[in-house]
Amino acid sequence: MASSGSDEPPASETEPEIPGAECSIYEEVIWLDKTEQNQRLAVEELIKTEASYVHTIQLCVSDIRAHLQQKQLPDLDLEGLFSNIDDVLHVSRRFLKRLEAAVSHTEQLNQISALFQEFKEKMESVYKVYCASYEQALLLVESYRKDPRLQQEILDTLNTMVPHTGASDLSFFLVMPVQRVTKYALLLQKILENTSPSDGAYPALQSATNAMLEVSANINEYKRRKEVAFKYNKAEQLTLRERLARLNTHSIAKKTTRLSRLFMHEAGIVPKTEDKEYDDLEEKFQCLASGVTMLKENMGSYLNNLAVFLISKPHECELEIEEGAVQQYRRLAGNLHLTIFPEFRRRLNRVVYQPLCSLTDALKGPQQLIKKRLDKLLDYEEIQERKSETGSVTYDEEAAMNTYLAINALLMSELPRFNQVALQLLGQILNSLVALQREWAKKVLEETTRELAQLPHSHLPLPTFWKMVEDTLRQSGTQLHAFCQKFETVMPSPLVQSLSPAEERRVLSLVSKHSPDKLYQVISNISGSKDLDLTLQRGQIVALLHGMDTKGNTNRWLVDAGGPRGYVPAGKLQPYHLDQSQKPRMQMLAPDDRAERRRHSYTFPEAPRPPVPIVTPASQVVAGFSFAARSPQEVSLQAGQPVAVLEPHDKKGSKDWSLVEVNGQRGYVPSSYLVMVPPWEPLGWSLPAWSPPTQQT
Amino acid sequence: MKKSTDADVAMSKSAVKISSDLLSNPLCEQDPKFLEMVMALDTAMKRMDSFNQEKVNQIQKTVIEPLKKFSSVFPSLNMAVKKREQTLQDYKRLQSKVEKYEEKEKTGPVLAKLHQAREELRPVKEDFEAKNKQLLEEMPKFYSSRIDYFKPSFESLIRAQVVYYTEMHKIFGDLTEQIAEPGLTDEQREKENEAKLSELRALSIVADD
């Protein structure tokens, strides 16, 4: 009936215009009624189903989900199950209201079509998200089914809230939006079928149907791309074992084919499928990626250096200078370090470095996808080749080809946007960097100028200032030098003292053997450790024989210690100058040499022939014992009295008596009663042991 | 102080590296606006670096070297103090010997030894006192001289920083006029960045972690 109706020229539905052809008109009317009826039925169906759909979704959201939420089951991922069902509900409710309003209108079909056109974008965006996450939701439901406790909870909820539906599973509800969005197209098609093409609303209806079909297709495409992206855009961190476990013949075969293709590409054996547009995009992306990573690295090192700078705080070292420029500097540096610099660092972190890090993270996804695309491209080409040879492909190969196409399409569509946005972000970051630097400079400048204003020389223009500073510093330099000198002149140690007579004799013998300028005095005790090393006491005089040892070491000198010879460290020797006053003693000492040497074997004869003490006029002489003068030429002595020896012998030349002056008196005293006290006693050289000569009357 | 200046130089150098690396990136060839921004940044950074170097040099001349010179006085000072210590030891030693002899009974040899010891003591004591006096005079003088000595150093430190930061402010001021929006606060900048980042994340090719 409908087909016969369509043969007839389109006429208005209600009034049969052509009288006469009663039969056919009646038929037409019947047909028209039928189609109209069907149409109306279809429209009603649309509205009714929409209403029930909205109602069910409402139940789902408000009752089921709320109930489950109340139960507070921690293992239940409500977000993952229901995703954006709120949005779906919202859109659908609005749609329903408008639909109901449109139906009561006369031009309802037009209205309906217009409504669909109006809503199609909104629907697409909302359902897109829901459908994309639907797969995940199903997986979740599966996993919950396996968990008896959760399953029990879910069943319980369902039974309490929606017993009339008799549903045993959440998936019953979850699938509804997915079904609905495709149903729109079907419903519209039904209405379209039952509308004659002559109807004024026909074109509108048709475009509305097409629109909804497009919506469904888009949602599918979106879902597929999302899946592909999700599958491949994470760089998997597999351990070596996991990677090995994944190897099997299939994967190995796959990888080898890919590799061989790649070689063939590079070698030029097989032409590469060139996609100029894609290559451009990819290149741009790679530049961007490298630029971003480099910037991040550099920023990182900049921040590190800033941190190091902050750590070294010279202004905190104590100089104990209370006033003047120092305090200001301290204040300034303190402020800078405590507040301004850290603030700069913080801001830099927040506005420059963190976004950079996030941007670098965002880069990883596309990079991974690009890699995968290349792999899939190689597969695709393989399969293409085989297809051209064999003419058909297996289901797997078909799937592989589709994956490649999906990835390619995805990248092509989204990379430009990515590049653009990323570049803008980069620009923003750089702007922030610049602005921050400026503000930082401004703040520091404020601080420093404030301090500067308090300095005495702030008004001086710059060159004069530097000149002044230079001059002052030069002056200070000379002053310091003077100080240095002063301290150094303190240094010479007081070792220039007279020596004991034995020492002196040794010195003289040394001098006679070597030249006087080769004499050195020992500054501190030397203990010899190796063979040929001398052990010397402080103050001893030695003569330098050789300025270095046999091995050429100039720090060890061969010296003559007046008997033993050996090595001593050069650092412990100091040049010694002979005292001029010692020279005249030489004559005196020489003949007494033998007497000295024989001293130890002497037993002291009775006075007045005691062994001759060496009396030198340069050294201090003290009366060792009391002596009572027995003749006017003699003079009395008290023990311990210092005396001045005028002549160490009497008029007859006898050494037994010495002419001394004591207490203003002059006279002779037995020389043996006199003790010579050298002002400085060398350690280790003991004075010859004296025993008091027996008094003889 | 030296570490501080070294770190300062390092900071400036890494700032220059940022801009010069960016410049060398082929990205610049593709987008002229980006290119001119990066070039401006680069010139600015390089100028900053030269100013920084100047500043560091000035500081080197006027602060670090005087510091070094000042501390070079200390070794000789220490030597002098050590010598004084040595003489003090000798002095004490001889002093104790004299006292020991004074406590013994006054027999002849003891007296002789006593006299001898006293004689030894005298020059040592004089020497010690001379050293002591000298040090007592000189050290305070030295200590107080440091105030005047360091005054110019600190002034120059501050002044150098002023110069540097004036330049920096000027340079970056020009730069911001040229390429950036100076008026934004941090929050605004953060928000802008976040907006762009979320745009990026909305693309499905970007992984959501």
mmCIF file of N, CA and C in Angstrom, chain A residues 506-614:
data_model
loop_
_atom_site.group_PDB
_atom_site.id
_atom_site.type_symbol
_atom_site.label_atom_id
_atom_site.label_comp_id
_atom_site.label_asym_id
_atom_site.label_seq_id
_atom_site.Cartn_x
_atom_site.Cartn_y
_atom_site.Cartn_z
ATOM 1 N N ARG A 506 135.411 25.738 71.134
ATOM 2 C CA ARG A 506 135.016 24.944 69.989
ATOM 3 C C ARG A 506 134.736 25.806 68.799
ATOM 4 N N VAL A 507 134.059 26.898 69.091
ATOM 5 C CA VAL A 507 133.733 27.820 68.012
ATOM 6 C C VAL A 507 135.000 28.296 67.349
ATOM 7 N N LEU A 508 135.934 28.658 68.181
ATOM 8 C CA LEU A 508 137.172 29.175 67.622
ATOM 9 C C LEU A 508 137.873 28.120 66.783
ATOM 10 N N SER A 509 137.837 26.900 67.272
ATOM 11 C CA SER A 509 138.501 25.860 66.481
ATOM 12 C C SER A 509 137.772 25.672 65.166
ATOM 13 N N LEU A 510 136.467 25.749 65.243
ATOM 14 C CA LEU A 510 135.687 25.641 64.008
ATOM 15 C C LEU A 510 136.042 26.765 63.067
ATOM 16 N N VAL A 511 136.091 27.930 63.667
ATOM 17 C CA VAL A 511 136.377 29.091 62.831
ATOM 18 C C VAL A 511 137.739 28.942 62.186
ATOM 19 N N SER A 512 138.653 28.410 62.974
ATOM 20 C CA SER A 512 139.995 28.289 62.389
ATOM 21 C C SER A 512 140.025 27.276 61.266
ATOM 22 N N LYS A 513 139.150 26.269 61.412
ATOM 23 C CA LYS A 513 139.152 25.256 60.361
ATOM 24 C C LYS A 513 138.377 25.724 59.135
ATOM 25 N N HIS A 514 137.224 26.338 59.426
ATOM 26 C CA HIS A 514 136.417 26.836 58.305
ATOM 27 C C HIS A 514 136.366 28.335 58.407
ATOM 28 N N SER A 515 135.641 28.969 57.539
ATOM 29 C CA SER A 515 135.614 30.435 57.594
ATOM 30 C C SER A 515 134.511 30.887 58.540
ATOM 31 N N PRO A 516 134.622 32.117 59.075
ATOM 32 C CA PRO A 516 133.658 32.587 60.059
ATOM 33 C C PRO A 516 132.240 32.697 59.512
ATOM 34 N N ASP A 517 132.118 32.819 58.228
ATOM 35 C CA ASP A 517 130.734 32.986 57.753
ATOM 36 C C ASP A 517 130.029 31.654 57.571
ATOM 37 N N LYS A 518 130.706 30.601 57.951
ATOM 38 C CA LYS A 518 130.024 29.318 57.839
ATOM 39 C C LYS A 518 129.471 28.840 59.173
ATOM 40 N N LEU A 519 129.440 29.727 60.125
ATOM 41 C CA LEU A 519 128.988 29.301 61.429
ATOM 42 C C LEU A 519 127.467 29.418 61.536
ATOM 43 N N TYR A 520 126.895 28.412 62.151
ATOM 44 C CA TYR A 520 125.453 28.438 62.361
ATOM 45 C C TYR A 520 125.156 28.065 63.790
ATOM 46 N N GLN A 521 124.099 28.646 64.293
ATOM 47 C CA GLN A 521 123.677 28.301 65.636
ATOM 48 C C GLN A 521 122.405 27.483 65.573
ATOM 49 N N VAL A 522 122.331 26.524 66.479
ATOM 50 C CA VAL A 522 121.148 25.667 66.474
ATOM 51 C C VAL A 522 120.017 26.380 67.202
ATOM 52 N N ILE A 523 118.888 26.504 66.546
ATOM 53 C CA ILE A 523 117.772 27.261 67.133
ATOM 54 C C ILE A 523 116.961 26.420 68.100
ATOM 55 N N SER A 524 116.766 25.178 67.757
ATOM 56 C CA SER A 524 116.016 24.318 68.680
ATOM 57 C C SER A 524 116.652 22.948 68.671
ATOM 58 N N ASN A 525 116.299 22.203 69.670
ATOM 59 C CA ASN A 525 116.967 20.917 69.839
ATOM 60 C C ASN A 525 116.769 20.025 68.637
ATOM 61 N N ILE A 526 117.865 19.420 68.246
ATOM 62 C CA ILE A 526 117.798 18.502 67.119
ATOM 63 C C ILE A 526 118.061 17.115 67.652
ATOM 64 N N SER A 527 117.180 16.207 67.312
ATOM 65 C CA SER A 527 117.490 14.811 67.647
ATOM 66 C C SER A 527 117.657 14.054 66.346
ATOM 67 N N GLY A 528 118.776 13.443 66.213
ATOM 68 C CA GLY A 528 119.069 12.736 64.970
ATOM 69 C C GLY A 528 118.385 11.389 64.949
ATOM 70 N N SER A 529 117.788 11.069 63.848
ATOM 71 C CA SER A 529 117.081 9.791 63.775
ATOM 72 C C SER A 529 117.811 8.781 62.909
ATOM 73 N N LYS A 530 118.409 9.265 61.837
ATOM 74 C CA LYS A 530 119.098 8.304 60.984
ATOM 75 C C LYS A 530 120.570 8.278 61.368
ATOM 76 N N ASP A 531 121.282 7.317 60.806
ATOM 77 C CA ASP A 531 122.737 7.347 61.061
ATOM 78 C C ASP A 531 123.294 8.559 60.359
ATOM 79 N N LEU A 532 124.344 9.033 60.876
ATOM 80 C CA LEU A 532 125.000 10.238 60.406
ATOM 81 C C LEU A 532 124.257 11.508 60.797
ATOM 82 N N ASP A 533 123.114 11.359 61.455
ATOM 83 C CA ASP A 533 122.444 12.558 61.943
ATOM 84 C C ASP A 533 122.976 12.901 63.315
ATOM 85 N N LEU A 534 123.150 14.186 63.542
ATOM 86 C CA LEU A 534 123.669 14.618 64.827
ATOM 87 C C LEU A 534 122.531 14.921 65.779
ATOM 88 N N THR A 535 122.829 14.727 67.018
ATOM 89 C CA THR A 535 121.904 15.198 68.041
ATOM 90 C C THR A 535 122.525 16.412 68.681
ATOM 91 N N LEU A 536 121.869 17.552 68.540
ATOM 92 C CA LEU A 536 122.467 18.783 69.051
ATOM 93 C C LEU A 536 121.488 19.478 69.963
ATOM 94 N N GLN A 537 122.028 20.301 70.833
ATOM 95 C CA GLN A 537 121.188 21.086 71.715
ATOM 96 C C GLN A 537 121.070 22.486 71.175
ATOM 97 N N ARG A 538 120.093 23.135 71.708
ATOM 98 C CA ARG A 538 119.827 24.503 71.279
ATOM 99 C C ARG A 538 120.983 25.391 71.679
ATOM 100 N N GLY A 539 121.430 26.180 70.739
ATOM 101 C CA GLY A 539 122.480 27.140 71.069
ATOM 102 C C GLY A 539 123.870 26.698 70.657
ATOM 103 N N GLN A 540 123.956 25.449 70.295
ATOM 104 C CA GLN A 540 125.290 24.998 69.891
ATOM 105 C C GLN A 540 125.675 25.610 68.573
ATOM 106 N N ILE A 541 126.975 25.768 68.412
ATOM 107 C CA ILE A 541 127.481 26.352 67.178
ATOM 108 C C ILE A 541 128.064 25.240 66.340
ATOM 109 N N VAL A 542 127.735 25.269 65.080
ATOM 110 C CA VAL A 542 128.318 24.292 64.174
ATOM 111 C C VAL A 542 128.785 25.044 62.942
ATOM 112 N N ALA A 543 129.664 24.393 62.218
ATOM 113 C CA ALA A 543 130.157 24.990 60.979
ATOM 114 C C ALA A 543 129.627 24.184 59.818
ATOM 115 N N LEU A 544 129.175 24.914 58.821
ATOM 116 C CA LEU A 544 128.594 24.247 57.676
ATOM 117 C C LEU A 544 129.703 23.664 56.807
ATOM 118 N N LEU A 545 129.566 22.391 56.529
ATOM 119 C CA LEU A 545 130.536 21.770 55.646
ATOM 120 C C LEU A 545 130.004 21.697 54.226
ATOM 121 N N HIS A 546 128.749 21.281 54.187
ATOM 122 C CA HIS A 546 128.177 21.082 52.847
ATOM 123 C C HIS A 546 126.687 21.385 52.891
ATOM 124 N N GLY A 547 126.235 22.097 51.899
ATOM 125 C CA GLY A 547 124.850 22.578 51.939
ATOM 126 C C GLY A 547 123.787 21.571 51.559
ATOM 127 N N MET A 548 124.221 20.362 51.295
ATOM 128 C CA MET A 548 123.198 19.355 51.016
ATOM 129 C C MET A 548 123.768 17.984 51.315
ATOM 130 N N ASP A 549 122.896 16.991 51.384
ATOM 131 C CA ASP A 549 123.385 15.651 51.699
ATOM 132 C C ASP A 549 123.718 14.900 50.411
ATOM 133 N N THR A 550 124.080 13.647 50.581
ATOM 134 C CA THR A 550 124.565 12.888 49.423
ATOM 135 C C THR A 550 123.492 12.700 48.365
ATOM 136 N N LYS A 551 122.256 12.807 48.800
ATOM 137 C CA LYS A 551 121.214 12.582 47.801
ATOM 138 C C LYS A 551 120.799 13.875 47.115
ATOM 139 N N GLY A 552 121.442 14.959 47.523
ATOM 140 C CA GLY A 552 121.097 16.220 46.896
ATOM 141 C C GLY A 552 119.994 16.977 47.614
ATOM 142 N N ASN A 553 119.571 16.488 48.755
ATOM 143 C CA ASN A 553 118.517 17.146 49.514
ATOM 144 C C ASN A 553 119.104 18.376 50.207
ATOM 145 N N THR A 554 118.619 19.549 49.797
ATOM 146 C CA THR A 554 119.215 20.766 50.353
ATOM 147 C C THR A 554 118.694 21.094 51.739
ATOM 148 N N ASN A 555 117.797 20.299 52.233
ATOM 149 C CA ASN A 555 117.301 20.580 53.579
ATOM 150 C C ASN A 555 118.135 19.908 54.649
ATOM 151 N N ARG A 556 119.056 19.101 54.242
ATOM 152 C CA ARG A 556 119.936 18.446 55.211
ATOM 153 C C ARG A 556 121.345 18.916 54.963
ATOM 154 N N TRP A 557 121.933 19.467 55.966
ATOM 155 C CA TRP A 557 123.275 19.999 55.790
ATOM 156 C C TRP A 557 124.283 19.187 56.565
ATOM 157 N N LEU A 558 125.452 19.045 55.974
ATOM 158 C CA LEU A 558 126.550 18.365 56.658
ATOM 159 C C LEU A 558 127.289 19.424 57.462
ATOM 160 N N VAL A 559 127.345 19.234 58.752
ATOM 161 C CA VAL A 559 127.982 20.245 59.610
ATOM 162 C C VAL A 559 129.026 19.585 60.493
ATOM 163 N N ASP A 560 129.885 20.462 60.947
ATOM 164 C CA ASP A 560 130.942 20.047 61.867
ATOM 165 C C ASP A 560 130.581 20.632 63.215
ATOM 166 N N ALA A 561 130.394 19.725 64.198
ATOM 167 C CA ALA A 561 129.981 20.209 65.517
ATOM 168 C C ALA A 561 131.166 20.334 66.446
ATOM 169 N N GLY A 562 132.334 20.518 65.880
ATOM 170 C CA GLY A 562 133.498 20.679 66.726
ATOM 171 C C GLY A 562 134.045 19.346 67.198
ATOM 172 N N GLY A 563 133.754 18.359 66.492
ATOM 173 C CA GLY A 563 134.235 17.025 66.880
ATOM 174 C C GLY A 563 133.468 16.043 66.010
ATOM 175 N N PRO A 564 132.237 15.764 66.424
ATOM 176 C CA PRO A 564 131.444 14.892 65.556
ATOM 177 C C PRO A 564 130.968 15.656 64.319
ATOM 178 N N ARG A 565 130.801 14.912 63.299
ATOM 179 C CA ARG A 565 130.256 15.508 62.084
ATOM 180 C C ARG A 565 129.014 14.726 61.672
ATOM 181 N N GLY A 566 128.077 15.431 61.125
ATOM 182 C CA GLY A 566 126.882 14.703 60.695
ATOM 183 C C GLY A 566 125.892 15.637 60.024
ATOM 184 N N TYR A 567 124.697 15.109 59.857
ATOM 185 C CA TYR A 567 123.662 15.870 59.155
ATOM 186 C C TYR A 567 122.677 16.450 60.153
ATOM 187 N N VAL A 568 122.284 17.649 59.852
ATOM 188 C CA VAL A 568 121.213 18.232 60.644
ATOM 189 C C VAL A 568 120.212 18.900 59.694
ATOM 190 N N PRO A 569 118.977 19.032 60.117
ATOM 191 C CA PRO A 569 118.016 19.741 59.264
ATOM 192 C C PRO A 569 118.373 21.206 59.165
ATOM 193 N N ALA A 570 118.313 21.721 57.944
ATOM 194 C CA ALA A 570 118.749 23.099 57.725
ATOM 195 C C ALA A 570 117.831 24.107 58.399
ATOM 196 N N GLY A 571 116.566 23.712 58.581
ATOM 197 C CA GLY A 571 115.633 24.679 59.152
ATOM 198 C C GLY A 571 115.939 25.031 60.580
ATOM 199 N N LYS A 572 116.722 24.218 61.240
ATOM 200 C CA LYS A 572 116.966 24.478 62.644
ATOM 201 C C LYS A 572 118.274 25.226 62.870
ATOM 202 N N LEU A 573 118.822 25.715 61.798
ATOM 203 C CA LEU A 573 120.081 26.436 61.952
ATOM 204 C C LEU A 573 119.873 27.889 61.618
ATOM 205 N N GLN A 574 120.596 28.701 62.317
ATOM 206 C CA GLN A 574 120.505 30.137 62.089
ATOM 207 C C GLN A 574 121.933 30.652 62.003
ATOM 208 N N PRO A 575 122.156 31.567 61.056
ATOM 209 C CA PRO A 575 123.543 32.044 60.907
ATOM 210 C C PRO A 575 124.035 32.685 62.186
ATOM 211 N N TYR A 576 125.259 32.429 62.495
ATOM 212 C CA TYR A 576 125.814 32.918 63.754
ATOM 213 C C TYR A 576 126.985 33.821 63.440
ATOM 214 N N HIS A 577 126.941 34.936 64.129
ATOM 215 C CA HIS A 577 128.063 35.848 63.937
ATOM 216 C C HIS A 577 128.917 35.864 65.177
ATOM 217 N N LEU A 578 130.155 35.715 64.960
ATOM 218 C CA LEU A 578 131.056 35.728 66.110
ATOM 219 C C LEU A 578 131.066 37.094 66.745
ATOM 220 N N ASP A 579 131.060 37.045 68.049
ATOM 221 C CA ASP A 579 131.161 38.285 68.787
ATOM 222 C C ASP A 579 132.586 38.767 68.700
ATOM 223 N N GLN A 580 132.758 40.031 68.390
ATOM 224 C CA GLN A 580 134.118 40.547 68.266
ATOM 225 C C GLN A 580 134.876 40.430 69.564
ATOM 226 N N SER A 581 134.132 40.611 70.675
ATOM 227 C CA SER A 581 134.823 40.607 71.949
ATOM 228 C C SER A 581 135.414 39.247 72.267
ATOM 229 N N GLN A 582 135.009 38.287 71.569
ATOM 230 C CA GLN A 582 135.553 36.965 71.873
ATOM 231 C C GLN A 582 136.930 36.776 71.287
ATOM 232 N N LYS A 583 137.216 37.602 70.317
ATOM 233 C CA LYS A 583 138.523 37.406 69.665
ATOM 234 C C LYS A 583 139.686 37.490 70.637
ATOM 235 N N PRO A 584 139.750 38.577 71.431
ATOM 236 C CA PRO A 584 140.946 38.678 72.303
ATOM 237 C C PRO A 584 141.054 37.499 73.255
ATOM 238 N N ARG A 585 139.974 36.812 73.440
ATOM 239 C CA ARG A 585 140.054 35.704 74.371
ATOM 240 C C ARG A 585 140.840 34.549 73.791
ATOM 241 N N MET A 586 140.969 34.613 72.521
ATOM 242 C CA MET A 586 141.597 33.466 71.868
ATOM 243 C C MET A 586 142.965 33.174 72.431
ATOM 244 N N GLN A 587 143.718 34.273 72.622
ATOM 245 C CA GLN A 587 145.080 34.008 73.126
ATOM 246 C C GLN A 587 145.028 33.425 74.509
ATOM 247 N N MET A 588 144.072 33.960 75.243
ATOM 248 C CA MET A 588 144.012 33.487 76.618
ATOM 249 C C MET A 588 143.603 32.042 76.663
ATOM 250 N N LEU A 589 142.724 31.748 75.821
ATOM 251 C CA LEU A 589 142.126 30.412 75.930
ATOM 252 C C LEU A 589 143.074 29.339 75.426
ATOM 253 N N ALA A 590 143.774 29.683 74.416
ATOM 254 C CA ALA A 590 144.549 28.617 73.751
ATOM 255 C C ALA A 590 145.498 27.909 74.714
ATOM 256 N N PRO A 591 146.264 28.645 75.438
ATOM 257 C CA PRO A 591 147.184 27.906 76.298
ATOM 258 C C PRO A 591 146.451 27.141 77.400
ATOM 259 N N ASP A 592 145.272 27.598 77.713
ATOM 260 C CA ASP A 592 144.571 26.908 78.773
ATOM 261 C C ASP A 592 143.831 25.685 78.286
ATOM 262 N N ASP A 593 143.942 25.527 77.004
ATOM 263 C CA ASP A 593 143.213 24.411 76.417
ATOM 264 C C ASP A 593 143.591 23.101 77.100
ATOM 265 N N ARG A 594 144.862 22.980 77.158
ATOM 266 C CA ARG A 594 145.321 21.719 77.716
ATOM 267 C C ARG A 594 144.905 21.602 79.170
ATOM 268 N N ALA A 595 144.953 22.731 79.811
ATOM 269 C CA ALA A 595 144.574 22.671 81.219
ATOM 270 C C ALA A 595 143.109 22.228 81.328
ATOM 271 N N GLU A 596 142.274 22.754 80.493
ATOM 272 C CA GLU A 596 140.862 22.362 80.504
ATOM 273 C C GLU A 596 140.719 20.878 80.299
ATOM 274 N N ARG A 597 141.426 20.418 79.310
ATOM 275 C CA ARG A 597 141.209 19.031 78.954
ATOM 276 C C ARG A 597 141.648 18.111 80.078
ATOM 277 N N ARG A 598 142.647 18.558 80.744
ATOM 278 C CA ARG A 598 143.144 17.667 81.776
ATOM 279 C C ARG A 598 142.364 17.827 83.064
ATOM 280 N N ARG A 599 141.383 18.675 82.993
ATOM 281 C CA ARG A 599 140.708 19.013 84.240
ATOM 282 C C ARG A 599 140.093 17.788 84.899
ATOM 283 N N HIS A 600 139.521 17.019 84.112
ATOM 284 C CA HIS A 600 138.750 15.928 84.712
ATOM 285 C C HIS A 600 139.637 14.928 85.411
ATOM 286 N N SER A 601 140.864 14.840 84.938
ATOM 287 C CA SER A 601 141.721 13.841 85.597
ATOM 288 C C SER A 601 142.419 14.430 86.815
ATOM 289 N N TYR A 602 142.190 15.681 87.022
ATOM 290 C CA TYR A 602 142.828 16.287 88.183
ATOM 291 C C TYR A 602 142.138 15.878 89.460
ATOM 292 N N THR A 603 142.912 15.632 90.403
ATOM 293 C CA THR A 603 142.375 15.729 91.753
ATOM 294 C C THR A 603 142.805 17.072 92.254
ATOM 295 N N PHE A 604 141.963 17.618 92.979
ATOM 296 C CA PHE A 604 142.297 19.001 93.323
ATOM 297 C C PHE A 604 143.435 19.041 94.307
ATOM 298 N N PRO A 605 144.523 19.628 93.912
ATOM 299 C CA PRO A 605 145.612 19.792 94.883
ATOM 300 C C PRO A 605 145.223 20.816 95.919
ATOM 301 N N GLU A 606 146.034 20.865 96.978
ATOM 302 C CA GLU A 606 145.649 21.847 97.987
ATOM 303 C C GLU A 606 145.847 23.233 97.442
ATOM 304 N N ALA A 607 145.136 24.096 98.025
ATOM 305 C CA ALA A 607 145.407 25.508 97.722
ATOM 306 C C ALA A 607 146.811 25.806 98.167
ATOM 307 N N PRO A 608 147.612 26.593 97.773
ATOM 308 C CA PRO A 608 147.247 27.582 96.753
ATOM 309 C C PRO A 608 147.495 27.124 95.320
ATOM 310 N N ARG A 609 147.517 25.827 95.119
ATOM 311 C CA ARG A 609 147.676 25.453 93.709
ATOM 312 C C ARG A 609 146.411 24.740 93.205
ATOM 313 N N PRO A 610 145.352 25.401 93.216
ATOM 314 C CA PRO A 610 144.139 24.775 92.689
ATOM 315 C C PRO A 610 144.165 24.840 91.149
ATOM 316 N N PRO A 611 143.433 24.077 90.528
ATOM 317 C CA PRO A 611 143.354 24.180 89.061
ATOM 318 C C PRO A 611 142.805 25.560 88.709
ATOM 319 N N VAL A 612 143.328 26.011 87.683
ATOM 320 C CA VAL A 612 143.032 27.399 87.313
ATOM 321 C C VAL A 612 141.644 27.499 86.705
ATOM 322 N N PRO A 613 140.867 28.264 87.338
ATOM 323 C CA PRO A 613 139.570 28.480 86.692
ATOM 324 C C PRO A 613 139.738 29.451 85.523
ATOM 325 N N ILE A 614 139.069 29.256 84.571
ATOM 326 C CA ILE A 614 139.113 30.179 83.437
ATOM 327 C C ILE A 614 138.271 31.370 83.790
#
